[in-house]
Amino acid sequence: MIVDLPSTDTSAVNRTMVDLRESAGAVALGRVLTLLIITEDGPEAEAAIQAANDASREHPCRVLVLARGVRRAASRLDAQIRIGGDAGASEVIVLRMYGPLADQGGAIVVPLLLPDAPIVAWWPGEAPSVPAEDPVGSVAGRRITDAASAKSPSKALGKLRQRYHPGDTDLAWSRITSWRALLTAALDQPPHERITAATVSGAPDSASTDLLAGWLSSRLHCPVSRKNEDVPGGQGGQIAAVRLDRASGPVELRRLDAKSAVLSQAGQPDRRVALSRRTTRECLAEELRRLDPDDIFAEALEAMPTGRSRSSSRKVTA
C-alpha cells in the first residue's frame, strides 16, 4: 500500500500513520530500529529504498527517507507512506523536501522517530564531511557512509579516518567480510607461524583494498604493502589478491572471476573458493546487526597505508 501526502507536514504524516495502524493493523509495532536514508531525490533514492526493504527482512525497522529535491523551488514537503508489500518487512516514509527545506532534514525527522529505538543514518551517495556533526547524523548512534559512491573512494575513506567518531562505519568494511573470513580460516590451519609481511593488491582507487590492508596491519602487526593491480574486466570488485608471507611459504588468495578465487598455501594443493562480490543489501544488513561502535573497523581505518609508499607497519603491544 502506498499513500501520497503532497504539500504536507510531519503532524499530518504522524496522523496518517495512526489511521493506517487502526485500519490496516499494527504498522509500527515490532520495529527494532529507525533507519534514516539521506539521499538526493530520484533513482538513487529508489535504489536505496529497495536495499533497505531487502535488509529489513532481517531487521524490521521504520525507514525514513530524506530525499532532497530542487533547492531553488518553493519550500515544500511531499510525503509518501509505504507499508505491506511495498515496504518489505519495514514501513517506509519518503519525505521529499524542496527549497530551503531540503537542508532541514534534522528537524524534520525528529517527530517521526520510533520512541526508544536505536537510530541508524545511511548516506548511499555523497556523505557530509563529518557525519557525526551533521544535523541528521548527530541524532544517530550509527552512521553508515559509502566511499565507493565518491569521486575518489580512497580519498573519501581517508577523510573519514581523519574525522572519525565512534559509531561511524562504511560499506567498504562489509564488502571485505568474505576476504577477511577466508584469510582468517586459512591462518587457523597449521602451521601456525608468524606472518612476516603482507601485500594487498587492488584497483588504484579502491577503498576496500585500502581498508583490507589496514585490517591486516592492525591484526598481524607486520609490514603491509598496498599495490595497484586492476581486476581483469572489473570481475567481482576492486580487490585482486592478498599475499601473506611466512617461514614455510606464502598464503595467497587471488580472485579468478566474479564469483570465485584460488587459495594457495605451501605444501597444499590450490583450492578454489567461493568469493562473490557482496550486494548493497547484504552489506547494509550486516552493518545493521550491530548498533554499538565497531572498534575493529576503527583500528583498520587508523592503520590504512598512506603516502607514496602505500605501505603500513604498525607495532602494537598486546
PDB file of C-alpha atoms in Angstrom:
ATOM      1  CA  MET A   1       0.000   0.000   0.000  1.00  0.00           C
ATOM      2  CA  ILE A   2       1.252   3.468  -0.935  1.00  0.00           C
ATOM      3  CA  VAL A   3      -0.292   6.656   0.463  1.00  0.00           C
ATOM      4  CA  ASP A   4       0.748  10.031  -1.001  1.00  0.00           C
ATOM      5  CA  LEU A   5       0.614  13.214   1.070  1.00  0.00           C
ATOM      6  CA  PRO A   6       1.528  16.193  -1.134  1.00  0.00           C
ATOM      7  CA  SER A   7       2.361  19.572   0.448  1.00  0.00           C
ATOM      8  CA  THR A   8       2.115  18.228   3.974  1.00  0.00           C
ATOM      9  CA  ASP A   9       3.872  18.397   7.351  1.00  0.00           C
ATOM     10  CA  THR A  10       5.135  15.882   9.915  1.00  0.00           C
ATOM     11  CA  SER A  11       1.981  16.186  12.048  1.00  0.00           C
ATOM     12  CA  ALA A  12      -0.156  15.068   9.116  1.00  0.00           C
ATOM     13  CA  VAL A  13       2.261  12.194   8.428  1.00  0.00           C
ATOM     14  CA  ASN A  14       2.004  11.023  12.043  1.00  0.00           C
ATOM     15  CA  ARG A  15      -1.799  11.207  11.973  1.00  0.00           C
ATOM     16  CA  THR A  16      -1.884   9.184   8.776  1.00  0.00           C
ATOM     17  CA  MET A  17       0.376   6.550  10.328  1.00  0.00           C
ATOM     18  CA  VAL A  18      -2.044   6.239  13.266  1.00  0.00           C
ATOM     19  CA  ASP A  19      -5.010   5.914  10.895  1.00  0.00           C
ATOM     20  CA  LEU A  20      -3.195   3.235   8.882  1.00  0.00           C
ATOM     21  CA  ARG A  21      -2.357   1.356  12.059  1.00  0.00           C
ATOM     22  CA  GLU A  22      -6.021   1.289  13.045  1.00  0.00           C
ATOM     23  CA  SER A  23      -7.328   0.341   9.603  1.00  0.00           C
ATOM     24  CA  ALA A  24      -4.578  -1.959   8.334  1.00  0.00           C
ATOM     25  CA  GLY A  25      -3.254  -3.451  11.559  1.00  0.00           C
ATOM     26  CA  ALA A  26      -0.112  -2.857  13.617  1.00  0.00           C
ATOM     27  CA  VAL A  27       2.218  -0.955  11.317  1.00  0.00           C
ATOM     28  CA  ALA A  28       4.807   0.383  13.754  1.00  0.00           C
ATOM     29  CA  LEU A  29       4.966  -2.404  16.306  1.00  0.00           C
ATOM     30  CA  GLY A  30       7.881  -4.832  16.466  1.00  0.00           C
ATOM     31  CA  ARG A  31      10.352  -2.464  14.796  1.00  0.00           C
ATOM     32  CA  VAL A  32      13.869  -2.826  16.152  1.00  0.00           C
ATOM     33  CA  LEU A  33      15.357   0.438  14.877  1.00  0.00           C
ATOM     34  CA  THR A  34      14.849   3.557  12.788  1.00  0.00           C
ATOM     35  CA  LEU A  35      16.877   3.745   9.579  1.00  0.00           C
ATOM     36  CA  LEU A  36      17.414   7.232   8.170  1.00  0.00           C
ATOM     37  CA  ILE A  37      18.384   7.359   4.492  1.00  0.00           C
ATOM     38  CA  ILE A  38      19.753  10.716   3.363  1.00  0.00           C
ATOM     39  CA  THR A  39      19.915  10.997  -0.398  1.00  0.00           C
ATOM     40  CA  GLU A  40      19.021  13.051  -3.432  1.00  0.00           C
ATOM     41  CA  ASP A  41      15.570  12.604  -4.912  1.00  0.00           C
ATOM     42  CA  GLY A  42      15.427  10.351  -7.970  1.00  0.00           C
ATOM     43  CA  PRO A  43      16.750   6.909  -8.991  1.00  0.00           C
ATOM     44  CA  GLU A  44      19.363   6.948  -6.217  1.00  0.00           C
ATOM     45  CA  ALA A  45      16.602   7.201  -3.610  1.00  0.00           C
ATOM     46  CA  GLU A  46      14.616   4.304  -5.081  1.00  0.00           C
ATOM     47  CA  ALA A  47      17.699   2.071  -5.216  1.00  0.00           C
ATOM     48  CA  ALA A  48      18.433   2.830  -1.555  1.00  0.00           C
ATOM     49  CA  ILE A  49      14.820   2.109  -0.567  1.00  0.00           C
ATOM     50  CA  GLN A  50      14.949  -1.264  -2.312  1.00  0.00           C
ATOM     51  CA  ALA A  51      18.171  -2.183  -0.496  1.00  0.00           C
ATOM     52  CA  ALA A  52      16.612  -1.121   2.817  1.00  0.00           C
ATOM     53  CA  ASN A  53      13.465  -3.134   2.110  1.00  0.00           C
ATOM     54  CA  ASP A  54      15.540  -6.240   1.462  1.00  0.00           C
ATOM     55  CA  ALA A  55      17.667  -5.672   4.573  1.00  0.00           C
ATOM     56  CA  SER A  56      14.531  -5.097   6.678  1.00  0.00           C
ATOM     57  CA  ARG A  57      13.550  -8.754   6.287  1.00  0.00           C
ATOM     58  CA  GLU A  58      16.416  -9.412   8.700  1.00  0.00           C
ATOM     59  CA  HIS A  59      15.974  -6.173  10.675  1.00  0.00           C
ATOM     60  CA  PRO A  60      12.331  -4.965  10.812  1.00  0.00           C
ATOM     61  CA  CYS A  61      12.547  -1.190  11.026  1.00  0.00           C
ATOM     62  CA  ARG A  62      10.974   2.148  10.223  1.00  0.00           C
ATOM     63  CA  VAL A  63      12.715   3.643   7.206  1.00  0.00           C
ATOM     64  CA  LEU A  64      12.706   7.430   6.917  1.00  0.00           C
ATOM     65  CA  VAL A  65      13.964   8.599   3.535  1.00  0.00           C
ATOM     66  CA  LEU A  66      15.090  12.220   3.349  1.00  0.00           C
ATOM     67  CA  ALA A  67      15.041  12.808  -0.413  1.00  0.00           C
ATOM     68  CA  ARG A  68      16.410  16.270  -1.138  1.00  0.00           C
ATOM     69  CA  GLY A  69      14.804  17.891  -4.160  1.00  0.00           C
ATOM     70  CA  VAL A  70      15.375  21.130  -6.087  1.00  0.00           C
ATOM     71  CA  ARG A  71      16.800  23.854  -3.822  1.00  0.00           C
ATOM     72  CA  ARG A  72      15.526  26.714  -5.992  1.00  0.00           C
ATOM     73  CA  ALA A  73      11.896  25.626  -5.695  1.00  0.00           C
ATOM     74  CA  ALA A  74       9.418  26.948  -3.159  1.00  0.00           C
ATOM     75  CA  SER A  75       9.651  25.429   0.299  1.00  0.00           C
ATOM     76  CA  ARG A  76       7.508  22.283   0.299  1.00  0.00           C
ATOM     77  CA  LEU A  77       7.343  18.839   1.879  1.00  0.00           C
ATOM     78  CA  ASP A  78       5.799  15.933  -0.040  1.00  0.00           C
ATOM     79  CA  ALA A  79       5.439  12.676   1.863  1.00  0.00           C
ATOM     80  CA  GLN A  80       4.748   9.117   0.793  1.00  0.00           C
ATOM     81  CA  ILE A  81       3.991   6.242   3.148  1.00  0.00           C
ATOM     82  CA  ARG A  82       4.660   2.676   2.009  1.00  0.00           C
ATOM     83  CA  ILE A  83       3.560  -0.358   4.003  1.00  0.00           C
ATOM     84  CA  GLY A  84       2.873  -4.028   3.315  1.00  0.00           C
ATOM     85  CA  GLY A  85       4.211  -5.485   0.094  1.00  0.00           C
ATOM     86  CA  ASP A  86       5.672  -2.124  -0.931  1.00  0.00           C
ATOM     87  CA  ALA A  87       7.900  -1.939   2.126  1.00  0.00           C
ATOM     88  CA  GLY A  88       9.372  -5.393   2.756  1.00  0.00           C
ATOM     89  CA  ALA A  89       9.327  -6.083   6.491  1.00  0.00           C
ATOM     90  CA  SER A  90       9.534  -2.384   7.287  1.00  0.00           C
ATOM     91  CA  GLU A  91       7.436   0.729   6.942  1.00  0.00           C
ATOM     92  CA  VAL A  92       8.826   3.373   4.634  1.00  0.00           C
ATOM     93  CA  ILE A  93       8.170   7.096   4.902  1.00  0.00           C
ATOM     94  CA  VAL A  94       9.614   9.060   1.993  1.00  0.00           C
ATOM     95  CA  LEU A  95       9.994  12.783   2.685  1.00  0.00           C
ATOM     96  CA  ARG A  96      10.711  14.806  -0.444  1.00  0.00           C
ATOM     97  CA  MET A  97      11.994  18.218   0.588  1.00  0.00           C
ATOM     98  CA  TYR A  98      12.158  21.212  -1.742  1.00  0.00           C
ATOM     99  CA  GLY A  99      13.570  24.720  -1.457  1.00  0.00           C
ATOM    100  CA  PRO A 100      15.182  25.823   1.818  1.00  0.00           C
ATOM    101  CA  LEU A 101      13.520  22.821   3.471  1.00  0.00           C
ATOM    102  CA  ALA A 102      15.923  20.482   1.640  1.00  0.00           C
ATOM    103  CA  ASP A 103      18.648  21.298   4.157  1.00  0.00           C
ATOM    104  CA  GLN A 104      16.458  20.976   7.269  1.00  0.00           C
ATOM    105  CA  GLY A 105      16.286  17.183   7.488  1.00  0.00           C
ATOM    106  CA  GLY A 106      17.466  17.071  11.101  1.00  0.00           C
ATOM    107  CA  ALA A 107      14.447  18.982  12.383  1.00  0.00           C
ATOM    108  CA  ILE A 108      12.001  17.155  10.130  1.00  0.00           C
ATOM    109  CA  VAL A 109      12.833  13.598  11.190  1.00  0.00           C
ATOM    110  CA  VAL A 110      12.619  14.081  14.970  1.00  0.00           C
ATOM    111  CA  PRO A 111       8.782  13.841  15.221  1.00  0.00           C
ATOM    112  CA  LEU A 112       8.821  10.641  13.122  1.00  0.00           C
ATOM    113  CA  LEU A 113      11.451   8.658  15.047  1.00  0.00           C
ATOM    114  CA  LEU A 114      10.328   5.491  16.797  1.00  0.00           C
ATOM    115  CA  PRO A 115      10.406   6.005  20.576  1.00  0.00           C
ATOM    116  CA  ASP A 116      13.172   4.204  22.491  1.00  0.00           C
ATOM    117  CA  ALA A 117      14.554   2.604  19.310  1.00  0.00           C
ATOM    118  CA  PRO A 118      18.170   2.861  18.067  1.00  0.00           C
ATOM    119  CA  ILE A 119      18.739   5.227  15.155  1.00  0.00           C
ATOM    120  CA  VAL A 120      20.990   4.454  12.186  1.00  0.00           C
ATOM    121  CA  ALA A 121      21.783   7.008   9.471  1.00  0.00           C
ATOM    122  CA  TRP A 122      22.868   5.922   5.980  1.00  0.00           C
ATOM    123  CA  TRP A 123      24.190   8.074   3.143  1.00  0.00           C
ATOM    124  CA  PRO A 124      24.131   5.863  -0.008  1.00  0.00           C
ATOM    125  CA  GLY A 125      25.574   8.740  -2.039  1.00  0.00           C
ATOM    126  CA  GLU A 126      27.634  11.761  -1.080  1.00  0.00           C
ATOM    127  CA  ALA A 127      28.160  11.932   2.689  1.00  0.00           C
ATOM    128  CA  PRO A 128      28.853  15.001   4.850  1.00  0.00           C
ATOM    129  CA  SER A 129      32.478  15.770   5.681  1.00  0.00           C
ATOM    130  CA  VAL A 130      31.881  14.883   9.352  1.00  0.00           C
ATOM    131  CA  PRO A 131      28.867  12.521   9.595  1.00  0.00           C
ATOM    132  CA  ALA A 132      28.694  12.729  13.409  1.00  0.00           C
ATOM    133  CA  GLU A 133      28.324  16.532  13.261  1.00  0.00           C
ATOM    134  CA  ASP A 134      25.701  16.539  10.507  1.00  0.00           C
ATOM    135  CA  PRO A 135      22.212  17.631  11.706  1.00  0.00           C
ATOM    136  CA  VAL A 136      20.830  14.194  10.851  1.00  0.00           C
ATOM    137  CA  GLY A 137      23.919  12.196  11.785  1.00  0.00           C
ATOM    138  CA  SER A 138      24.049  13.821  15.224  1.00  0.00           C
ATOM    139  CA  VAL A 139      20.815  12.058  16.269  1.00  0.00           C
ATOM    140  CA  ALA A 140      22.061   8.630  15.132  1.00  0.00           C
ATOM    141  CA  GLY A 141      24.089   6.165  17.154  1.00  0.00           C
ATOM    142  CA  ARG A 142      25.428   4.519  14.000  1.00  0.00           C
ATOM    143  CA  ARG A 143      26.340   6.350  10.789  1.00  0.00           C
ATOM    144  CA  ILE A 144      26.918   4.427   7.542  1.00  0.00           C
ATOM    145  CA  THR A 145      28.649   6.002   4.551  1.00  0.00           C
ATOM    146  CA  ASP A 146      29.737   4.531   1.218  1.00  0.00           C
ATOM    147  CA  ALA A 147      33.129   5.673  -0.031  1.00  0.00           C
ATOM    148  CA  ALA A 148      32.546   3.804  -3.303  1.00  0.00           C
ATOM    149  CA  SER A 149      29.988   6.447  -4.329  1.00  0.00           C
ATOM    150  CA  ALA A 150      32.552   9.263  -4.071  1.00  0.00           C
ATOM    151  CA  LYS A 151      34.598  10.568  -6.988  1.00  0.00           C
ATOM    152  CA  SER A 152      37.725   9.313  -5.237  1.00  0.00           C
ATOM    153  CA  PRO A 153      36.833   6.426  -2.877  1.00  0.00           C
ATOM    154  CA  SER A 154      40.314   6.260  -1.323  1.00  0.00           C
ATOM    155  CA  LYS A 155      40.297   9.970  -0.503  1.00  0.00           C
ATOM    156  CA  ALA A 156      36.773   9.718   0.916  1.00  0.00           C
ATOM    157  CA  LEU A 157      37.857   6.903   3.238  1.00  0.00           C
ATOM    158  CA  GLY A 158      40.953   8.875   4.202  1.00  0.00           C
ATOM    159  CA  LYS A 159      38.770  11.834   5.210  1.00  0.00           C
ATOM    160  CA  LEU A 160      36.605   9.529   7.301  1.00  0.00           C
ATOM    161  CA  ARG A 161      39.740   8.370   9.124  1.00  0.00           C
ATOM    162  CA  GLN A 162      40.766  11.947   9.900  1.00  0.00           C
ATOM    163  CA  ARG A 163      37.312  12.847  11.263  1.00  0.00           C
ATOM    164  CA  TYR A 164      36.256   9.509  12.700  1.00  0.00           C
ATOM    165  CA  HIS A 165      33.798   9.383  15.600  1.00  0.00           C
ATOM    166  CA  PRO A 166      32.728   6.190  17.427  1.00  0.00           C
ATOM    167  CA  GLY A 167      29.677   4.854  15.565  1.00  0.00           C
ATOM    168  CA  ASP A 168      30.966   5.727  12.085  1.00  0.00           C
ATOM    169  CA  THR A 169      31.328   2.941   9.529  1.00  0.00           C
ATOM    170  CA  ASP A 170      31.491   2.498   5.770  1.00  0.00           C
ATOM    171  CA  LEU A 171      30.149  -0.136   3.382  1.00  0.00           C
ATOM    172  CA  ALA A 172      33.731  -0.680   2.211  1.00  0.00           C
ATOM    173  CA  TRP A 173      34.170  -2.539   5.511  1.00  0.00           C
ATOM    174  CA  SER A 174      31.337  -5.019   4.987  1.00  0.00           C
ATOM    175  CA  ARG A 175      32.388  -5.530   1.361  1.00  0.00           C
ATOM    176  CA  ILE A 176      35.621  -7.175   2.561  1.00  0.00           C
ATOM    177  CA  THR A 177      33.946  -9.512   5.073  1.00  0.00           C
ATOM    178  CA  SER A 178      34.335 -12.536   2.793  1.00  0.00           C
ATOM    179  CA  TRP A 179      38.032 -11.766   2.222  1.00  0.00           C
ATOM    180  CA  ARG A 180      38.616 -11.434   5.964  1.00  0.00           C
ATOM    181  CA  ALA A 181      36.775 -14.680   6.691  1.00  0.00           C
ATOM    182  CA  LEU A 182      38.741 -16.696   4.116  1.00  0.00           C
ATOM    183  CA  LEU A 183      42.108 -15.331   5.254  1.00  0.00           C
ATOM    184  CA  THR A 184      41.278 -15.950   8.905  1.00  0.00           C
ATOM    185  CA  ALA A 185      40.209 -19.526   8.148  1.00  0.00           C
ATOM    186  CA  ALA A 186      43.456 -20.143   6.241  1.00  0.00           C
ATOM    187  CA  LEU A 187      45.587 -18.923   9.154  1.00  0.00           C
ATOM    188  CA  ASP A 188      43.636 -21.062  11.606  1.00  0.00           C
ATOM    189  CA  GLN A 189      45.166 -24.130   9.950  1.00  0.00           C
ATOM    190  CA  PRO A 190      48.712 -25.360  10.726  1.00  0.00           C
ATOM    191  CA  PRO A 191      51.487 -24.410  10.544  1.00  0.00           C
ATOM    192  CA  HIS A 192      50.705 -21.590  12.967  1.00  0.00           C
ATOM    193  CA  GLU A 193      53.645 -19.405  12.014  1.00  0.00           C
ATOM    194  CA  ARG A 194      54.053 -15.692  12.401  1.00  0.00           C
ATOM    195  CA  ILE A 195      53.241 -13.595   9.334  1.00  0.00           C
ATOM    196  CA  THR A 196      56.322 -11.553   8.483  1.00  0.00           C
ATOM    197  CA  ALA A 197      54.854  -9.368   5.724  1.00  0.00           C
ATOM    198  CA  ALA A 198      51.649  -8.909   3.740  1.00  0.00           C
ATOM    199  CA  THR A 199      50.763  -7.495   0.340  1.00  0.00           C
ATOM    200  CA  VAL A 200      47.294  -6.389  -0.767  1.00  0.00           C
ATOM    201  CA  SER A 201      46.725  -5.757  -4.484  1.00  0.00           C
ATOM    202  CA  GLY A 202      43.764  -3.958  -5.967  1.00  0.00           C
ATOM    203  CA  ALA A 203      42.473  -1.126  -8.121  1.00  0.00           C
ATOM    204  CA  PRO A 204      44.354   2.163  -7.647  1.00  0.00           C
ATOM    205  CA  ASP A 205      41.385   3.988  -6.136  1.00  0.00           C
ATOM    206  CA  SER A 206      39.762   1.137  -4.219  1.00  0.00           C
ATOM    207  CA  ALA A 207      38.594   1.978  -0.697  1.00  0.00           C
ATOM    208  CA  SER A 208      38.006  -1.712   0.085  1.00  0.00           C
ATOM    209  CA  THR A 209      41.603  -2.573  -0.856  1.00  0.00           C
ATOM    210  CA  ASP A 210      42.919   0.200   1.384  1.00  0.00           C
ATOM    211  CA  LEU A 211      40.747  -0.945   4.273  1.00  0.00           C
ATOM    212  CA  LEU A 212      41.749  -4.595   3.874  1.00  0.00           C
ATOM    213  CA  ALA A 213      45.414  -3.537   4.054  1.00  0.00           C
ATOM    214  CA  GLY A 214      44.634  -1.567   7.196  1.00  0.00           C
ATOM    215  CA  TRP A 215      42.853  -4.518   8.777  1.00  0.00           C
ATOM    216  CA  LEU A 216      45.803  -6.840   8.118  1.00  0.00           C
ATOM    217  CA  SER A 217      48.200  -4.280   9.568  1.00  0.00           C
ATOM    218  CA  SER A 218      46.119  -3.827  12.727  1.00  0.00           C
ATOM    219  CA  ARG A 219      45.651  -7.581  13.266  1.00  0.00           C
ATOM    220  CA  LEU A 220      49.000  -9.071  12.208  1.00  0.00           C
ATOM    221  CA  HIS A 221      51.309  -6.277  13.423  1.00  0.00           C
ATOM    222  CA  CYS A 222      53.596  -6.707  10.420  1.00  0.00           C
ATOM    223  CA  PRO A 223      54.591  -4.558   7.424  1.00  0.00           C
ATOM    224  CA  VAL A 224      51.758  -4.381   4.885  1.00  0.00           C
ATOM    225  CA  SER A 225      52.217  -3.167   1.296  1.00  0.00           C
ATOM    226  CA  ARG A 226      49.394  -1.892  -0.866  1.00  0.00           C
ATOM    227  CA  LYS A 227      49.945  -2.458  -4.616  1.00  0.00           C
ATOM    228  CA  ASN A 228      47.942  -1.300  -7.608  1.00  0.00           C
ATOM    229  CA  GLU A 229      46.555  -4.109  -9.752  1.00  0.00           C
ATOM    230  CA  ASP A 230      43.331  -3.964 -11.720  1.00  0.00           C
ATOM    231  CA  VAL A 231      40.969  -6.917 -11.564  1.00  0.00           C
ATOM    232  CA  PRO A 232      40.592  -8.135 -15.173  1.00  0.00           C
ATOM    233  CA  GLY A 233      37.357  -6.752 -16.557  1.00  0.00           C
ATOM    234  CA  GLY A 234      36.408  -5.485 -13.097  1.00  0.00           C
ATOM    235  CA  GLN A 235      35.290  -9.001 -12.234  1.00  0.00           C
ATOM    236  CA  GLY A 236      33.959  -9.294  -8.710  1.00  0.00           C
ATOM    237  CA  GLY A 237      35.065  -5.965  -7.312  1.00  0.00           C
ATOM    238  CA  GLN A 238      38.219  -3.961  -6.698  1.00  0.00           C
ATOM    239  CA  ILE A 239      40.497  -6.347  -4.762  1.00  0.00           C
ATOM    240  CA  ALA A 240      42.767  -8.559  -6.873  1.00  0.00           C
ATOM    241  CA  ALA A 241      44.840 -10.564  -4.375  1.00  0.00           C
ATOM    242  CA  VAL A 242      46.288 -10.854  -0.867  1.00  0.00           C
ATOM    243  CA  ARG A 243      49.652 -12.456  -0.075  1.00  0.00           C
ATOM    244  CA  LEU A 244      50.781 -13.320   3.457  1.00  0.00           C
ATOM    245  CA  ASP A 245      54.464 -14.247   3.848  1.00  0.00           C
ATOM    246  CA  ARG A 246      55.651 -16.721   6.497  1.00  0.00           C
ATOM    247  CA  ALA A 247      58.664 -19.009   7.037  1.00  0.00           C
ATOM    248  CA  SER A 248      57.184 -22.158   5.449  1.00  0.00           C
ATOM    249  CA  GLY A 249      55.872 -20.322   2.398  1.00  0.00           C
ATOM    250  CA  PRO A 250      53.250 -17.727   1.475  1.00  0.00           C
ATOM    251  CA  VAL A 251      49.481 -17.870   1.746  1.00  0.00           C
ATOM    252  CA  GLU A 252      47.876 -16.242  -1.294  1.00  0.00           C
ATOM    253  CA  LEU A 253      44.231 -15.548  -2.053  1.00  0.00           C
ATOM    254  CA  ARG A 254      43.717 -14.373  -5.642  1.00  0.00           C
ATOM    255  CA  ARG A 255      40.463 -13.574  -7.392  1.00  0.00           C
ATOM    256  CA  LEU A 256      39.725 -15.649 -10.506  1.00  0.00           C
ATOM    257  CA  ASP A 257      36.379 -14.223 -11.635  1.00  0.00           C
ATOM    258  CA  ALA A 258      33.250 -12.536 -10.316  1.00  0.00           C
ATOM    259  CA  LYS A 259      32.308 -15.454  -8.077  1.00  0.00           C
ATOM    260  CA  SER A 260      35.466 -17.304  -7.086  1.00  0.00           C
ATOM    261  CA  ALA A 261      39.105 -17.115  -6.051  1.00  0.00           C
ATOM    262  CA  VAL A 262      42.000 -19.534  -5.610  1.00  0.00           C
ATOM    263  CA  LEU A 263      43.648 -20.078  -2.230  1.00  0.00           C
ATOM    264  CA  SER A 264      47.291 -21.178  -2.385  1.00  0.00           C
ATOM    265  CA  GLN A 265      49.291 -22.446   0.604  1.00  0.00           C
ATOM    266  CA  ALA A 266      52.744 -24.053   0.733  1.00  0.00           C
ATOM    267  CA  GLY A 267      52.535 -27.828   0.934  1.00  0.00           C
ATOM    268  CA  GLN A 268      48.862 -27.952  -0.028  1.00  0.00           C
ATOM    269  CA  PRO A 269      47.054 -28.136  -3.379  1.00  0.00           C
ATOM    270  CA  ASP A 270      45.445 -24.958  -4.634  1.00  0.00           C
ATOM    271  CA  ARG A 271      41.802 -24.684  -3.646  1.00  0.00           C
ATOM    272  CA  ARG A 272      39.050 -22.834  -5.470  1.00  0.00           C
ATOM    273  CA  VAL A 273      36.801 -20.961  -3.033  1.00  0.00           C
ATOM    274  CA  ALA A 274      33.554 -19.007  -3.399  1.00  0.00           C
ATOM    275  CA  LEU A 275      34.118 -15.242  -3.339  1.00  0.00           C
ATOM    276  CA  SER A 276      31.194 -13.347  -4.841  1.00  0.00           C
ATOM    277  CA  ARG A 277      31.037  -9.588  -4.601  1.00  0.00           C
ATOM    278  CA  ARG A 278      28.537  -8.619  -1.929  1.00  0.00           C
ATOM    279  CA  THR A 279      25.460  -6.586  -2.809  1.00  0.00           C
ATOM    280  CA  THR A 280      24.494  -3.310  -1.139  1.00  0.00           C
ATOM    281  CA  ARG A 281      21.612  -5.113   0.534  1.00  0.00           C
ATOM    282  CA  GLU A 282      23.954  -7.696   2.082  1.00  0.00           C
ATOM    283  CA  CYS A 283      26.390  -5.039   3.263  1.00  0.00           C
ATOM    284  CA  LEU A 284      23.632  -2.896   4.758  1.00  0.00           C
ATOM    285  CA  ALA A 285      22.093  -5.878   6.564  1.00  0.00           C
ATOM    286  CA  GLU A 286      25.488  -6.713   8.078  1.00  0.00           C
ATOM    287  CA  GLU A 287      26.034  -3.161   9.300  1.00  0.00           C
ATOM    288  CA  LEU A 288      22.593  -3.151  10.929  1.00  0.00           C
ATOM    289  CA  ARG A 289      23.487  -6.231  13.000  1.00  0.00           C
ATOM    290  CA  ARG A 290      25.467  -4.135  15.428  1.00  0.00           C
ATOM    291  CA  LEU A 291      24.380  -0.827  16.914  1.00  0.00           C
ATOM    292  CA  ASP A 292      27.475  -0.128  19.012  1.00  0.00           C
ATOM    293  CA  PRO A 293      30.779   1.356  17.792  1.00  0.00           C
ATOM    294  CA  ASP A 294      32.880  -1.073  15.753  1.00  0.00           C
ATOM    295  CA  ASP A 295      36.339  -0.956  17.337  1.00  0.00           C
ATOM    296  CA  ILE A 296      37.862  -3.381  14.796  1.00  0.00           C
ATOM    297  CA  PHE A 297      36.761  -1.116  11.939  1.00  0.00           C
ATOM    298  CA  ALA A 298      38.226   1.899  13.743  1.00  0.00           C
ATOM    299  CA  GLU A 299      41.591   0.146  14.147  1.00  0.00           C
ATOM    300  CA  ALA A 300      41.620  -0.933  10.482  1.00  0.00           C
ATOM    301  CA  LEU A 301      40.766   2.600   9.402  1.00  0.00           C
ATOM    302  CA  GLU A 302      43.570   4.045  11.512  1.00  0.00           C
ATOM    303  CA  ALA A 303      46.116   1.516  10.182  1.00  0.00           C
ATOM    304  CA  MET A 304      45.403   2.056   6.465  1.00  0.00           C
ATOM    305  CA  PRO A 305      48.550   2.642   4.375  1.00  0.00           C
ATOM    306  CA  THR A 306      49.145   6.248   3.352  1.00  0.00           C
ATOM    307  CA  GLY A 307      51.634   8.252   1.333  1.00  0.00           C
ATOM    308  CA  ARG A 308      53.564   7.411  -1.785  1.00  0.00           C
ATOM    309  CA  SER A 309      54.910   4.128  -0.465  1.00  0.00           C
ATOM    310  CA  ARG A 310      51.370   2.869   0.191  1.00  0.00           C
ATOM    311  CA  SER A 311      52.720   0.657   2.942  1.00  0.00           C
ATOM    312  CA  SER A 312      51.925   0.356   6.605  1.00  0.00           C
ATOM    313  CA  SER A 313      53.744  -1.074   9.569  1.00  0.00           C
ATOM    314  CA  ARG A 314      52.067  -0.895  12.916  1.00  0.00           C
ATOM    315  CA  LYS A 315      53.601  -2.090  16.166  1.00  0.00           C
ATOM    316  CA  VAL A 316      51.131  -2.826  18.917  1.00  0.00           C
ATOM    317  CA  THR A 317      51.909  -4.113  22.363  1.00  0.00           C
ATOM    318  CA  ALA A 318      49.487  -6.856  23.277  1.00  0.00           C
TER     319      ALA A 318
END
